[in-house]
Amino acid sequence: MKKRMSVILALTMAATTMFSAVPAMAKDGDVVNITIWSPTDREQVEAWWTEKLAEWNEANPNIQVSREAIDRSDSYAYDNKIATAVTSNDLPDIFYVDGPQVSYYAANGISIPLSDYFTEDDLSDFVPSSIAQNTYDGQLYAIGATESSVAFYYNKDYLKECGVDTDDRTLDNPITWDEMAEIAEKCTTDNYVGAHIIMDHGEGLPYALEPMYISEGKDYISEDGKEADGYVNSEEAVKTTSYLADLIAKGYANIEPITDEFLNGACATMLGGSWEVATLEANADFDWGVTYYPVSETGTAVSPCGDWAAAVSKDCENPDAAGEFLQWLMNSENVATYAAAIVKPATRNSAYDEEAMADYKEGARALMVEQLNNTAVPRPRTPSYATFSSAYAEAMTNILSDAATNGEVDDDYIQSELDTVAETFTEDYETYYAE
């Protein structure tokens, strides 16, 4: 298999030979030093890291762990640092990776399997979506403490004014596409639009919208991660994309939503992330609710998921020590306190028994956990995901912009743009990964 090195979503660098050495654990009495790289985060998360590393280091004098928080002041700073370290064989022992990139690092031999460090009983406690996201070619390559989800938020005041009721929904009775479009139409007024469907014009598009494609019958990419032709450009995909474009064409949703469009009262409903719950609780001056991710009339319920996870690098000289540390780092108590600090759902179901996760027992947060355990599907597990993501985001921006400009949906144009996405993915995968 050919290997490649690229700065995720941005730069492509020359191929390099990968070496993977797995020496034994250090002898008794020796001190093993383990280094971690992860992106910088909010103050309470940085404080969590300081406290937990001090706790570990005091209890484990033979395995000392330190962390370097990498600034993400621009979109690629963290990825660039990892890319440089790969080419110089100077990766840290443990590094954090965004969920959809787990397959890339695994396929290129940059990370090593973790399956030996977590038992089946351990893994059964994690929400299924997290384990699926972090598994490639049958092996666990990363482990994470937190997850994410997307659901259907609504302004109760606006919906009441427009004569719409979304209450009493269950996981078996979510809002359908037809109902979502009807709500968007009824709730589009001179003062606000009915729907918010564009999280951003980058990774937010494939992340937030993928369940609609799966619900209609075809994911972006085949289950084995090798094929996009016949999937992202399938008849089902064109229908899904046409539905989304129609919301833009009719003026029910904005192609360029203002910042915090839902929070600022500029839209009546929103496909929004699980992180929006805390924002709305702290800042909303209106009555709001959240219900399950919408479903196709003929499909099954699906919801987005995915978050950062820890991987052990090919350059780690003591993977057993790194694995032992990760076992401890990902225990229920640590997962709970980390998830509470970063304000995200926890990956371990037992973490919700901890006091730190008490807010997830009911309401909007509980709904997100319910989705993660029952309907969450990770983004395609393929080493060519970054190439697909950027191509799809560009195509969707073109398609939605065309709909906004012309006030109508052009299915032939949609087919052409999605064909280009499939071709771009196929070229990348066949060039670097096909056997």
JSON list of C-alpha atoms in Angstrom, two decimals, residues 51-65 324 328:
[
{"chain": "A", "resi": 51, "resn": "GLU", "atom": "CA", "xyz": [-4.50, 18.32, 38.19]},
{"chain": "A", "resi": 52, "resn": "LYS", "atom": "CA", "xyz": [-4.72, 14.89, 36.56]},
{"chain": "A", "resi": 53, "resn": "LEU", "atom": "CA", "xyz": [-1.11, 14.71, 35.42]},
{"chain": "A", "resi": 54, "resn": "ALA", "atom": "CA", "xyz": [0.06, 15.69, 38.91]},
{"chain": "A", "resi": 55, "resn": "GLU", "atom": "CA", "xyz": [-2.17, 12.96, 40.36]},
{"chain": "A", "resi": 56, "resn": "TRP", "atom": "CA", "xyz": [-0.79, 10.32, 37.99]},
{"chain": "A", "resi": 57, "resn": "ASN", "atom": "CA", "xyz": [2.85, 11.34, 38.38]},
{"chain": "A", "resi": 58, "resn": "GLU", "atom": "CA", "xyz": [2.66, 11.24, 42.17]},
{"chain": "A", "resi": 59, "resn": "ALA", "atom": "CA", "xyz": [1.14, 7.75, 42.14]},
{"chain": "A", "resi": 60, "resn": "ASN", "atom": "CA", "xyz": [3.38, 6.39, 39.36]},
{"chain": "A", "resi": 61, "resn": "PRO", "atom": "CA", "xyz": [7.01, 7.46, 39.89]},
{"chain": "A", "resi": 62, "resn": "ASN", "atom": "CA", "xyz": [8.23, 5.00, 37.21]},
{"chain": "A", "resi": 63, "resn": "ILE", "atom": "CA", "xyz": [6.00, 6.48, 34.47]},
{"chain": "A", "resi": 64, "resn": "GLN", "atom": "CA", "xyz": [6.14, 10.25, 34.34]},
{"chain": "A", "resi": 65, "resn": "VAL", "atom": "CA", "xyz": [3.77, 12.01, 31.94]},
{"chain": "A", "resi": 324, "resn": "GLU", "atom": "CA", "xyz": [-1.17, 1.84, 30.98]},
{"chain": "A", "resi": 328, "resn": "TRP", "atom": "CA", "xyz": [-6.12, 5.17, 33.77]}
]
